[in-house]
Each structure stands twice: as C-alpha cells, then as structure tokens.
Coordinates of C-alpha atoms (C1' of nucleotides) in Angstrom, one line a residue:
Chain H
X30 CA 0.0 0.0 0.0
X31 CA 1.6 3.2 -1.1
X32 CA 1.0 6.4 0.8
X33 CA -1.2 8.3 -1.6
X34 CA -1.7 11.4 0.5
X35 CA 1.4 12.5 2.4
X36 CA -0.3 15.8 3.2
X37 CA -3.2 14.3 5.1
X38 CA -1.0 11.7 6.9
X39 CA 1.4 14.4 7.8
X40 CA -1.3 16.7 9.2
X41 CA -2.8 13.9 11.2
X42 CA 0.7 12.9 12.5
X43 CA 1.5 16.4 13.5
X44 CA -1.8 16.7 15.3
X45 CA -1.2 13.7 17.4
X46 CA 2.6 13.9 17.8
X47 CA 3.0 17.5 19.0
X48 CA 3.9 18.7 22.4
X49 CA 0.6 19.5 24.1
X50 CA 2.1 22.5 25.9
X51 CA 4.1 24.3 23.3
X52 CA 2.6 22.7 20.2
X53 CA 6.1 21.9 19.0
X54 CA 6.2 19.0 16.5
X55 CA 9.0 16.6 15.5
X56 CA 11.7 18.2 13.3
X57 CA 11.7 18.0 9.5
X58 CA 14.5 15.5 9.5
X59 CA 12.6 13.2 11.9
X60 CA 9.4 13.5 9.9
X61 CA 11.3 12.7 6.7
X62 CA 12.6 9.6 8.3
X63 CA 9.3 8.6 9.8
X64 CA 7.5 8.8 6.5
X65 CA 10.4 7.4 4.5
X66 CA 10.7 10.4 2.2
X67 CA 13.2 13.1 1.6
X68 CA 13.3 16.3 3.5
X69 CA 12.3 18.2 0.4
X70 CA 9.0 16.3 0.3
X71 CA 8.3 17.1 3.9
X72 CA 9.1 20.7 3.4
X73 CA 6.7 20.9 0.4
X74 CA 3.9 19.5 2.5
X75 CA 4.8 21.8 5.4
X76 CA 4.7 24.8 3.1
X77 CA 1.2 24.0 2.2
X78 CA 0.2 23.3 5.8
X79 CA 1.7 26.7 6.7
X80 CA -0.1 28.5 3.9
X81 CA -3.2 27.0 5.3
X82 CA -2.3 28.4 8.7
X83 CA -2.3 24.9 10.2
X84 CA 1.3 25.0 11.3
X85 CA 3.9 27.7 11.8
X86 CA 7.5 27.2 11.0
X87 CA 9.9 29.2 13.1
X88 CA 13.4 29.5 11.6
X89 CA 16.1 27.7 13.5
X90 CA 13.6 26.7 16.1
X91 CA 11.0 24.2 15.0
X92 CA 7.5 23.6 13.7
X93 CA 4.6 24.5 15.8
X94 CA 0.9 23.6 15.5
X95 CA -2.0 25.2 17.1
X96 CA -4.4 22.3 17.7
X97 CA -7.0 24.6 19.3
X98 CA -8.0 26.5 16.2
X99 CA -8.5 25.3 12.7
X100 CA -8.9 27.6 9.8
X101 CA -11.5 27.2 7.1
X102 CA -8.8 26.2 4.7
X103 CA -7.8 23.6 7.2
X104 CA -11.3 22.3 7.4
X105 CA -11.5 22.1 3.6
X106 CA -8.2 20.3 3.5
X107 CA -9.3 17.8 6.0
X108 CA -12.5 17.1 4.2
X109 CA -10.5 16.5 1.0
X110 CA -8.0 14.3 2.9
X111 CA -10.8 12.3 4.5
X112 CA -9.8 13.2 8.1
X113 CA -12.5 13.2 10.7
X114 CA -14.2 16.5 11.4
X115 CA -15.6 17.7 14.7
X116 CA -19.3 17.2 14.7
X117 CA -19.8 20.6 16.1
X118 CA -18.1 22.1 13.0
X119 CA -20.4 20.0 10.8
X120 CA -23.4 21.5 12.5
X121 CA -22.0 24.9 12.1
X122 CA -21.6 24.4 8.4
X123 CA -25.2 23.3 8.1
X124 CA -26.3 26.5 9.9
X125 CA -24.1 28.4 7.4
X126 CA -25.7 26.6 4.5
X127 CA -29.1 27.7 5.6
X128 CA -28.0 31.3 5.6
X129 CA -26.4 31.0 2.2
X130 CA -28.9 28.9 0.4
X131 CA -32.1 30.5 1.4
X132 CA -30.7 33.8 0.1
X133 CA -29.2 32.0 -2.9
X134 CA -32.6 30.6 -3.8
X135 CA -34.1 34.1 -3.8
X136 CA -31.2 35.5 -5.9
X137 CA -31.3 32.6 -8.3
X138 CA -35.0 33.3 -9.0
X139 CA -34.1 36.6 -10.6
X140 CA -30.8 35.6 -12.1
X141 CA -30.9 31.9 -13.2
X142 CA -30.4 31.4 -16.9
X143 CA -31.6 28.5 -19.1
X144 CA -28.2 26.9 -18.7
X145 CA -28.8 26.6 -14.9
X146 CA -32.3 25.1 -15.4
X147 CA -30.8 22.7 -17.9
X148 CA -28.2 21.6 -15.3
X149 CA -30.8 21.3 -12.6
X150 CA -33.0 19.1 -14.8
X151 CA -30.0 16.8 -15.5
X152 CA -29.2 16.6 -11.8
X153 CA -32.8 15.8 -10.9
X154 CA -32.9 13.1 -13.6
X155 CA -29.7 11.5 -12.2
X156 CA -31.3 11.7 -8.8
X157 CA -34.3 9.8 -10.0
X158 CA -32.2 7.1 -11.5
X159 CA -30.2 6.7 -8.3
X160 CA -33.3 6.5 -6.2
X161 CA -34.8 3.9 -8.6
X162 CA -31.6 1.9 -8.1
X163 CA -32.2 2.0 -4.4
X164 CA -29.2 4.2 -3.7
X165 CA -28.8 7.3 -1.6
X166 CA -28.2 10.6 -3.4
X167 CA -25.2 12.2 -1.7
X168 CA -23.5 13.5 -4.8
X169 CA -26.6 14.7 -6.6
X170 CA -27.8 16.5 -3.5
X171 CA -24.6 18.5 -3.4
X172 CA -24.7 19.2 -7.1
X173 CA -28.2 20.4 -6.9
X174 CA -27.6 22.9 -4.1
X175 CA -24.3 24.1 -5.7
X176 CA -26.0 24.7 -9.0
X177 CA -28.5 27.0 -7.3
X178 CA -25.6 29.0 -5.8
X179 CA -24.1 29.0 -9.3
X180 CA -27.3 30.5 -10.6
X181 CA -26.8 33.6 -8.5
X182 CA -24.0 34.5 -10.9
X183 CA -21.8 35.5 -8.0
X184 CA -18.5 33.8 -8.5
X185 CA -17.1 34.4 -5.1
X186 CA -20.3 33.0 -3.6
X187 CA -20.0 29.9 -5.6
X188 CA -16.3 29.4 -4.8
X189 CA -16.8 29.8 -1.1
X190 CA -19.7 27.3 -1.1
X191 CA -17.6 24.8 -3.1
X192 CA -14.9 24.9 -0.5
X193 CA -17.0 24.3 2.6
X194 CA -19.4 21.9 1.0
X195 CA -16.5 19.6 0.8
X196 CA -16.5 19.5 4.6
X197 CA -19.7 17.7 4.8
X198 CA -18.8 15.4 2.0
X199 CA -17.9 12.4 4.1
X200 CA -20.9 12.7 6.4
X201 CA -23.4 13.1 3.6
X202 CA -23.6 9.4 2.6
X203 CA -24.5 8.6 6.2
X204 CA -27.3 11.2 6.1
X205 CA -28.7 9.6 3.0
X206 CA -28.3 6.1 4.3
X207 CA -32.0 6.2 5.1
X208 CA -33.6 5.6 1.6
X209 CA -36.7 7.4 2.8
X210 CA -34.6 10.5 3.4
X211 CA -33.4 10.4 -0.2
X212 CA -36.9 10.1 -1.5
X213 CA -38.2 13.1 0.5
X214 CA -35.2 15.2 -0.4
X215 CA -35.7 14.5 -4.1
X216 CA -39.3 15.5 -3.9
X217 CA -38.4 18.7 -2.2
X218 CA -35.7 19.4 -4.8
X219 CA -38.4 19.2 -7.5
X220 CA -40.6 21.7 -5.7
X221 CA -37.7 24.1 -5.3
X222 CA -36.8 23.7 -9.0
X223 CA -40.4 24.5 -10.0
X224 CA -40.4 27.6 -7.7
X225 CA -37.2 28.8 -9.4
X226 CA -38.7 28.2 -12.8
X227 CA -41.7 30.3 -11.9
X228 CA -39.3 33.0 -10.6
X229 CA -41.2 32.9 -7.3
X230 CA -38.5 34.2 -4.9
X231 CA -40.6 34.0 -1.7
X232 CA -41.8 30.5 -2.4
X233 CA -38.3 29.3 -3.3
X234 CA -36.9 30.8 0.0
X235 CA -39.6 29.1 2.0
X236 CA -39.1 25.8 0.4
X237 CA -35.4 25.9 0.8
X238 CA -35.7 26.9 4.4
X239 CA -38.0 23.9 5.1
X240 CA -35.8 21.6 3.1
X241 CA -32.7 22.5 5.1
X242 CA -34.4 22.4 8.4
X243 CA -34.4 18.6 8.2
X244 CA -30.6 18.4 7.9
X245 CA -30.1 21.0 10.6
X246 CA -32.3 19.0 13.1
X247 CA -30.5 15.8 12.1
X248 CA -27.0 17.1 12.9
X249 CA -28.2 19.0 15.9
X250 CA -29.5 15.7 17.3
X251 CA -26.1 14.1 16.7
X252 CA -24.1 16.7 18.4
X253 CA -26.4 16.6 21.4
X254 CA -25.5 13.1 22.3
X255 CA -26.3 10.3 19.9
X256 CA -23.2 10.4 17.8
X257 CA -22.8 7.5 15.3
X258 CA -19.4 6.7 14.0
X259 CA -19.5 5.9 10.3
X260 CA -16.5 3.7 9.3
X261 CA -13.3 4.6 10.9
X262 CA -13.2 4.1 14.6
X263 CA -10.5 6.6 15.4
X264 CA -12.5 9.6 16.2
X265 CA -12.1 11.4 19.5
X266 CA -15.2 12.3 21.4
X267 CA -14.1 16.0 21.4
Chain E
X2 CA 15.5 45.4 -2.0
X3 CA 15.0 41.8 -1.3
X4 CA 12.1 39.8 -2.6
X5 CA 9.9 39.5 0.4
X6 CA 7.1 37.5 -1.1
X7 CA 8.2 34.9 -3.6
X8 CA 4.8 33.4 -3.6
X9 CA 3.0 36.5 -4.8
X10 CA 5.7 37.4 -7.3
X11 CA 5.7 33.9 -8.7
X12 CA 1.9 33.9 -9.0
X13 CA 1.9 37.2 -10.8
X14 CA 4.7 36.0 -13.0
X15 CA 3.0 32.8 -13.9
X16 CA -0.2 34.7 -14.8
X17 CA 1.6 36.9 -17.3
X18 CA 4.1 34.5 -18.6
X19 CA 1.9 31.6 -19.5
X20 CA 0.9 30.3 -22.9
X21 CA -2.5 31.8 -23.6
X22 CA -3.7 28.7 -25.3
X23 CA -2.5 25.8 -23.2
X24 CA -1.8 27.7 -20.0
X25 CA 1.6 26.2 -19.9
X26 CA 4.1 28.1 -17.9
X27 CA 7.9 28.2 -17.8
X28 CA 9.6 25.2 -16.3
X29 CA 10.7 24.9 -12.7
X30 CA 14.3 25.3 -13.7
X31 CA 13.6 28.4 -15.7
X32 CA 11.6 29.9 -12.9
X33 CA 14.4 29.2 -10.4
X34 CA 16.8 31.0 -12.6
X35 CA 14.5 33.9 -13.2
X36 CA 13.9 34.5 -9.5
X37 CA 17.5 33.7 -8.6
X38 CA 16.5 31.0 -6.1
X39 CA 16.9 27.3 -6.0
X40 CA 14.6 24.8 -7.6
X41 CA 13.5 23.7 -4.1
X42 CA 12.2 27.2 -3.3
X43 CA 10.2 27.3 -6.5
X44 CA 8.8 23.8 -5.9
X45 CA 7.7 24.9 -2.4
X46 CA 5.9 27.9 -3.8
X47 CA 4.4 25.8 -6.6
X48 CA 3.1 23.3 -4.1
X49 CA 1.2 26.0 -2.3
X50 CA -0.1 27.4 -5.6
X51 CA -1.2 23.9 -6.5
X52 CA -2.9 23.3 -3.2
X53 CA -4.8 26.5 -3.8
X54 CA -5.8 25.2 -7.2
X55 CA -4.1 28.1 -9.0
X56 CA -1.7 25.9 -11.0
X57 CA -1.6 22.3 -12.0
X58 CA 1.6 20.3 -12.1
X59 CA 1.6 17.5 -14.6
X60 CA 4.4 15.0 -14.1
X61 CA 7.0 15.0 -16.8
X62 CA 5.1 17.5 -18.8
X63 CA 4.9 21.0 -17.2
X64 CA 3.1 23.5 -15.1
X65 CA -0.3 24.7 -16.2
X66 CA -2.3 27.6 -15.0
X67 CA -6.0 28.3 -15.5
X68 CA -6.2 32.0 -15.7
X69 CA -9.9 31.9 -16.2
X70 CA -10.9 30.7 -12.7
X71 CA -9.5 31.6 -9.4
X72 CA -10.6 29.8 -6.2
X73 CA -11.5 31.4 -2.9
X74 CA -8.2 30.4 -1.5
X75 CA -6.6 32.1 -4.4
X76 CA -8.5 35.3 -3.7
X77 CA -7.6 35.2 -0.1
X78 CA -4.0 34.6 -1.0
X79 CA -3.9 37.5 -3.4
X80 CA -5.4 39.8 -0.8
X81 CA -2.7 38.8 1.6
X82 CA 0.0 39.2 -1.0
X83 CA -1.3 42.6 -2.0
X84 CA -2.1 41.7 -5.6
X85 CA -4.8 43.6 -7.4
X86 CA -8.3 42.1 -7.3
X87 CA -10.8 42.2 -10.0
X88 CA -13.4 44.9 -9.1
X89 CA -16.2 42.6 -10.1
X90 CA -15.0 40.1 -7.5
X91 CA -14.9 42.9 -4.9
X92 CA -18.5 43.7 -5.7
X93 CA -19.4 40.1 -5.4
X94 CA -17.9 39.9 -1.9
X95 CA -19.9 42.9 -0.9
X96 CA -23.0 41.2 -2.0
X97 CA -21.9 38.1 0.0
X98 CA -21.3 40.3 3.0
X99 CA -24.9 41.5 2.9
X100 CA -26.1 37.9 2.9
X101 CA -23.9 37.0 5.8
X102 CA -24.1 39.9 8.0
X103 CA -27.8 40.6 7.9
X104 CA -28.3 37.1 9.2
X105 CA -25.4 37.4 11.5
X106 CA -26.9 40.5 13.1
X107 CA -30.1 38.5 13.8
X108 CA -28.3 35.5 15.2
X109 CA -26.0 37.8 17.3
X110 CA -29.1 39.3 18.9
X111 CA -29.9 36.0 20.6
X112 CA -26.4 34.7 21.1
X113 CA -24.1 37.6 21.9
X114 CA -22.5 37.5 25.3
X115 CA -21.2 40.3 27.5
X116 CA -17.7 39.6 26.0
X117 CA -19.0 40.5 22.6
X118 CA -20.6 43.7 23.8
X119 CA -17.4 44.6 25.6
X120 CA -15.4 44.2 22.4
X121 CA -17.9 46.2 20.4
X122 CA -17.7 49.0 22.8
X123 CA -13.9 49.0 22.6
X124 CA -14.1 49.1 18.8
X125 CA -16.6 51.9 18.8
X126 CA -14.4 53.9 21.1
X127 CA -11.4 53.4 18.9
X128 CA -13.6 54.5 15.9
X129 CA -14.5 57.6 17.7
X130 CA -10.9 58.5 18.4
X131 CA -9.9 57.9 14.9
X132 CA -12.7 60.1 13.5
X133 CA -11.8 62.8 16.0
X134 CA -8.3 62.6 14.6
X135 CA -9.7 63.1 11.1
X136 CA -8.8 59.7 9.9
X137 CA -10.8 57.1 8.0
X138 CA -11.9 53.9 9.9
X139 CA -11.0 51.0 7.7
X140 CA -9.6 48.8 10.3
X141 CA -12.3 49.5 12.9
X142 CA -15.0 48.9 10.4
X143 CA -13.8 45.4 9.7
X144 CA -13.3 44.7 13.3
X145 CA -16.8 45.8 14.1
X146 CA -18.4 43.7 11.5
X147 CA -16.3 40.6 12.3
X148 CA -17.1 40.9 16.0
X149 CA -20.8 40.6 15.1
X150 CA -20.1 37.5 13.2
X151 CA -18.1 36.2 16.1
X152 CA -21.1 36.9 18.3
X153 CA -23.1 34.2 16.4
X154 CA -20.9 31.7 18.1
X155 CA -20.5 29.8 14.9
X156 CA -16.8 29.2 14.4
X157 CA -17.0 28.2 10.8
X158 CA -19.0 31.3 10.0
X159 CA -16.4 33.4 11.6
X160 CA -13.5 31.7 9.8
X161 CA -15.1 32.1 6.4
X162 CA -15.8 35.7 6.9
X163 CA -12.3 36.3 8.2
X164 CA -10.9 34.8 5.0
X165 CA -12.9 36.9 2.5
X166 CA -12.8 40.1 4.5
X167 CA -9.1 40.1 3.7
X168 CA -10.1 40.5 0.1
X169 CA -11.5 43.9 0.5
X170 CA -8.7 45.0 2.8
X171 CA -6.8 47.0 0.3
X172 CA -9.8 48.7 -1.2
X173 CA -11.4 49.6 2.2
X174 CA -9.1 52.6 2.8
X175 CA -10.3 54.2 -0.4
X176 CA -13.9 53.7 0.5
X177 CA -13.2 55.5 3.8
X178 CA -11.2 58.3 2.2
X179 CA -14.3 60.4 2.3
X180 CA -14.4 61.6 6.0
X181 CA -18.1 62.0 5.8
X182 CA -18.5 58.4 5.0
X183 CA -16.6 57.4 8.1
X184 CA -18.8 59.6 10.3
X185 CA -22.0 58.2 8.8
X186 CA -20.7 54.6 9.1
X187 CA -19.8 55.2 12.8
X188 CA -23.2 56.5 13.6
X189 CA -24.8 53.5 12.0
X190 CA -22.5 51.2 13.9
X191 CA -23.7 52.7 17.1
X192 CA -27.3 52.2 16.1
X193 CA -26.6 48.6 15.3
X194 CA -24.8 48.1 18.6
X195 CA -27.8 49.4 20.5
X196 CA -30.2 47.2 18.6
X197 CA -28.0 44.2 19.5
X198 CA -27.9 45.3 23.1
X199 CA -31.7 45.4 23.1
X200 CA -31.8 42.0 21.5
X201 CA -34.0 43.3 18.8
X202 CA -33.4 41.0 15.9
X203 CA -35.6 42.6 13.4
X204 CA -34.3 46.1 14.0
X205 CA -30.7 44.9 13.9
X206 CA -31.3 43.2 10.5
X207 CA -32.9 46.3 9.1
X208 CA -30.2 48.5 10.3
X209 CA -27.5 46.2 9.0
X210 CA -29.2 46.0 5.6
X211 CA -29.4 49.7 5.3
X212 CA -25.8 50.1 6.5
X213 CA -24.4 47.7 3.9
X214 CA -26.5 49.1 1.1
X215 CA -24.2 52.1 0.9
X216 CA -21.1 50.0 0.3
X217 CA -22.9 47.9 -2.3
X218 CA -24.0 50.9 -4.3
X219 CA -20.6 52.4 -4.1
X220 CA -18.8 49.4 -5.5
X221 CA -21.6 48.8 -8.0
X222 CA -21.0 52.3 -9.3
X223 CA -17.3 51.6 -9.7
X224 CA -17.7 48.4 -11.7
X225 CA -20.2 50.2 -13.9
X226 CA -17.5 52.5 -15.3
X227 CA -15.9 55.0 -13.0
X228 CA -13.1 52.8 -11.8
X229 CA -10.5 54.7 -9.7
X230 CA -7.0 53.2 -9.3
X231 CA -5.7 53.5 -5.8
X232 CA -1.9 53.5 -5.6
X233 CA -0.2 50.9 -7.7
X234 CA -0.5 51.7 -11.4
X235 CA 0.0 48.2 -12.6
X236 CA -3.5 47.0 -12.8
X237 CA -4.8 45.5 -15.9
X238 CA -8.1 46.7 -17.2
X239 CA -9.5 43.1 -17.1
Chain G
dA4 C1' 2.1 13.5 -46.5
dG5 C1' 2.2 10.4 -42.9
dA6 C1' 4.1 7.2 -39.7
dC7 C1' 7.9 6.4 -36.7
dC8 C1' 11.7 7.0 -33.6
dC9 C1' 14.9 9.1 -30.7
dA10 C1' 16.9 12.8 -28.0
dA11 C1' 16.0 16.8 -25.3
dT12 C1' 13.0 18.5 -21.8
dT13 C1' 10.3 18.2 -17.6
dG14 C1' 8.4 17.2 -13.1
dG15 C1' 9.4 14.0 -9.1
dT16 C1' 12.7 12.6 -5.7
dC17 C1' 16.7 12.0 -3.2
dG18 C1' 21.0 13.1 -0.5
dA19 C1' 24.7 15.8 1.1
dA20 C1' 26.2 20.1 2.6
dC21 C1' 26.5 24.7 4.7
dC22 C1' 24.6 28.6 7.4
dA23 C1' 23.1 31.0 11.4
dG24 C1' 20.0 31.3 15.2
dT25 C1' 17.7 28.5 19.0
dT26 C1' 17.6 24.9 22.6
dT27 C1' 19.3 22.2 25.7
dC28 C1' 22.0 20.6 29.2
dG29 C1' 26.0 19.9 31.8
dA30 C1' 29.8 22.3 34.0
dT31 C1' 31.0 25.9 36.9
dA32 C1' 30.4 29.5 40.2
dA33 C1' 27.8 31.6 44.1
Chain T
dT29 C1' 21.9 23.2 46.6
dT30 C1' 20.8 26.6 43.4
dA31 C1' 21.6 29.8 39.9
dT32 C1' 24.3 31.1 35.9
dC33 C1' 26.9 30.7 31.9
dG34 C1' 28.8 28.6 27.8
dA35 C1' 29.4 25.2 24.4
dA36 C1' 27.6 21.6 21.7
dA37 C1' 23.7 19.6 19.4
dC38 C1' 19.8 20.7 16.9
dT39 C1' 16.7 23.3 13.8
dG40 C1' 14.8 25.5 9.8
dG41 C1' 16.4 27.9 5.4
dT42 C1' 18.7 27.3 1.2
dT43 C1' 21.5 25.6 -2.5
dC44 C1' 23.6 22.3 -5.7
dG45 C1' 24.0 18.2 -8.3
dA46 C1' 22.3 13.9 -9.7
dC47 C1' 19.1 10.3 -11.4
dC48 C1' 14.6 8.6 -13.1
dA49 C1' 10.8 8.0 -16.2
dA50 C1' 7.2 9.9 -19.0
dT51 C1' 6.1 13.4 -22.1
dT52 C1' 7.1 16.2 -26.1
dG53 C1' 8.7 17.8 -30.2
dG54 C1' 11.5 17.6 -34.2
dG55 C1' 13.6 15.2 -37.6
dT56 C1' 13.9 11.1 -40.4
dC57 C1' 12.5 7.4 -43.1
dT58 C1' 9.0 5.3 -45.8

DNA sequence: AGACCCAATTGGTCGAACCAGTTTCGATAA
DNA sequence: TTATCGAAACTGGTTCGACCAATTGGGTCT
C-alpha cells in the first residue's frame, strides 16, 4: 500500500505527535525519516500546511501547531483528505448553509439562466435514477444545491460554497443512508426547482428553508449526544 | 530590496508568462533561474499554488495555469499578498457580505455575550478617536463587523468571513477616504450596537441591511464604469 | 504526406552540505 | 543546593548536483 496522500497523513501525524504545551512538533528530519521520504518532500507539505495556517515554521527553532484553532482552509483540506471532522463544526456548516442557500434561492430566482435550469434538470434526472436503483443521493444533492448557488451568478459566492461543502462530503452518505430521506429530499428538490422556474422568490426561499431544516435538526441531534461513528473508529469524542 | 514575497511574485509572473492557449508556464528550472533562487524554493511555492488550485503540475510535462478561474483560497492569498483584485470580485464579496451579515446581526441578537458587547464598545471607542483625529476607519469597520459574526458563536461562520474580508482589505481605505463616509458609518454602527444590546433581531437586521446598502451601491458604481485606481499603477483593465 | 523513432525536456525525488540562530543541558560559580 | 553561563547539538532555510521515467517535439525514413 503506497502512501497516496502525504499531506493528510502528515497533518494527522502532526496533530497527534505534538507537544501539548508548546505545540512543537517533530523536526523536518525526523518527519522525513518517519514517512520514509526526503526532507524536500516534507518541506513541500509543510509549506502547504503553513499556507493553510495549520502550522507555523519558526526559523532555527521548530515547527509549531495550534491544535485549538483550525482555519477554514484547514477544514476544507481535512475534508479532502478524509480526516474526521468535529461534529460541532459540521453542525456549524449546516447552519451556514441555511444562511447561504435561502438567500441563494431568492437571488437565483431573478438571475438563473436557461443553462442553470438545464443543469438542474440533469441533476434531478440523475437523482431519480439513483433512487430507482435504491441508492442514496449524496453526490446529486450536493450538485443540486451548488447549482443554485451558481445560478446567483456570484462567482465568489460559488467558490466559497464549493470549499466548505467539501467539509460535509464524508458525512453526507450517512445522512442519505436512510432511503426514505433520499426520496423526501428529491421531492423537495423538485418543488424548489419549480419555484425557481416560476421565478417565485418568496416560495423558493420558504421551500429551501424547510428543506434544510431537516438536515439541521438531524445534525443537531447528533451533536447533542447520539453520535454515530461511520466507518473509521478513530474519532475522538471531542 | 530583497524579494519578500516569492509566492506573490511567482503567482503574478505565472499569470503573465503563460501560454495563452494551453496555459503552460515556464519550467521549474527556468523559474528558479529567473527569480534567482533554488529549484526547491520554486517547488515549495508551486506546491502552495497547486494546493490553492491556482496551478496544476503535470508530471514529466509541465506546469499549467488556468487564468480563467480563481478559487476562494486564491483570492484570499492575493489579498494577503497585495495583488490587485478584479473589481467585479470585490462587488461580489460585498453582496456576499450582505447575505452573511444581515443574518449574523439577527443571530447575534440571541447569542451575543457580554464579552462580545465589551469588544464592540472598545471598537466603537477606537472608531470615535480615529474620527476625532480626522482619519478614516477602515480597520475598525472590519473589526466591528467581524465581531458581530463572532457573536453568532458559529466558528466556521467566523472563519469564512475572516478569509474573504481580507479580500477587500486593500480597497477599504479608499472607501473611507471620504471623511463624511466614516462619520456616517460610525453613527450607523452605534445604532446597530444598540439594537444588538436590546436583542431586537428585526431592528438589527434592518439597520445592517441599510448600512451595507451604501457600500454595495458604491462598488456597483465603480464596476459600472468609473473605476479609480488607488496606488499601484500596474492594474490590468481586465 | 504520414508514420515512426529518438533525443531533449520536464516534473518527481533524493541526499549531502553549509549557514546562522535556537535549545538544551551539563559544568561551573555563588 | 541553586543559579548562571557557555558550548555543543539541533533546527529550519537554502543551495547544488544527480538520477529517473514519461512526455514532447522535431527530424527522419517510408
């Protein structure tokens, strides 16, 4: 088994192998030896981690990590890398989604073009097929919601959403494990699509709000006690 | 004069010195020679640029840049590095701010703690002093708005806002060049603060909405023709 | 004109070396 | 015993040179 993702492994290693007091981590040379790669490789990964504000490299001193705070970029990275996320942070992203998407639905009503509607139809069709096959629709759900953001024609908006949507990526499949949930979501998506098509801003907002309420309650329930571990068993209770 | 920020210079260089068709940039060895640094240095910078999705390194082929799209992380980086931002993107961030902060004001009404109010008072006091000194309040403005987001107690929300607030950082001083604008902003900040203190969510929302409308109109005016260049004269007309 | 082949180029990786501050720890002095 | 000081080990920062294998591009042969 080759190490596909040095970045993720390194980040995880640094988190667990750092001095709890100072945050000081093993040296570049030690890390290089531990991972069986050259120092250059380690430095490249550390440069990225530093740019993401995850670690701080102090010349002639050492590498320091602040385990208490994680930046957005860090969260996005972790999602990409498949590292576990704090359930509280997941809930927070859902709350943020609500803020974004309710407004996005309204804006999309006045700005969506035929291209957007075309994409939405494609996504809904794919969703239908997936449900017919008895599968959950994690991927299609994300695409549907992102396309609505895209329809606002605000590039920065879309970029930001793309980044933090990745955060929920690994948890989404669990949410859609329940087939009934997929069916209900799909039905709501269709309603939202129709509201957009009718350019009915108020209705679209209301539908989106109700649609997201489900997910919010779900995650809220999880952080309030009944936390279910998906696959990996190496998650701290935080 | 030493090159303080290789990353920014490299990014700028790659943008201008890439093949318009394929997006292919000079090789690592050429870049190293051009900037007078070792290949390792270039590779480190390229690793960051790649993590930020600004460039793509294809093994045994070359480095490619997609000048058409820039990710959020790229925007944040550019803001940090002091590179010019597309005025359209600035307007888009202002629109996004409206979405975020109106809701943030509402949430803050129910979640703000004494610590938040304390900070807000400090910021308002600093604003007053700055205005009394006849200066614009760029920094205090950002701090005021960020503190409200912080009062929502949603860490992810705060992180994301911190990131893209950096984008407007360089333009903000221009906005507040007009002393009258600083005075008006400050007065509105006080109103918002009082609404938060009274926990009046509806009022806080309304005030925030009106407050941000000014900035939105301002930037909208700029992207619609009358674009004023601040200091640097090396901005492409895009 | 088209198919083919080979040599130059390129990113990926490694290791050794040197520099100049920082840490660490043991020896020395109080 | 405790505090202080100094030297050695360690650390990140940076450079150079080398090798690999796949891609690329130009030239050649058919």
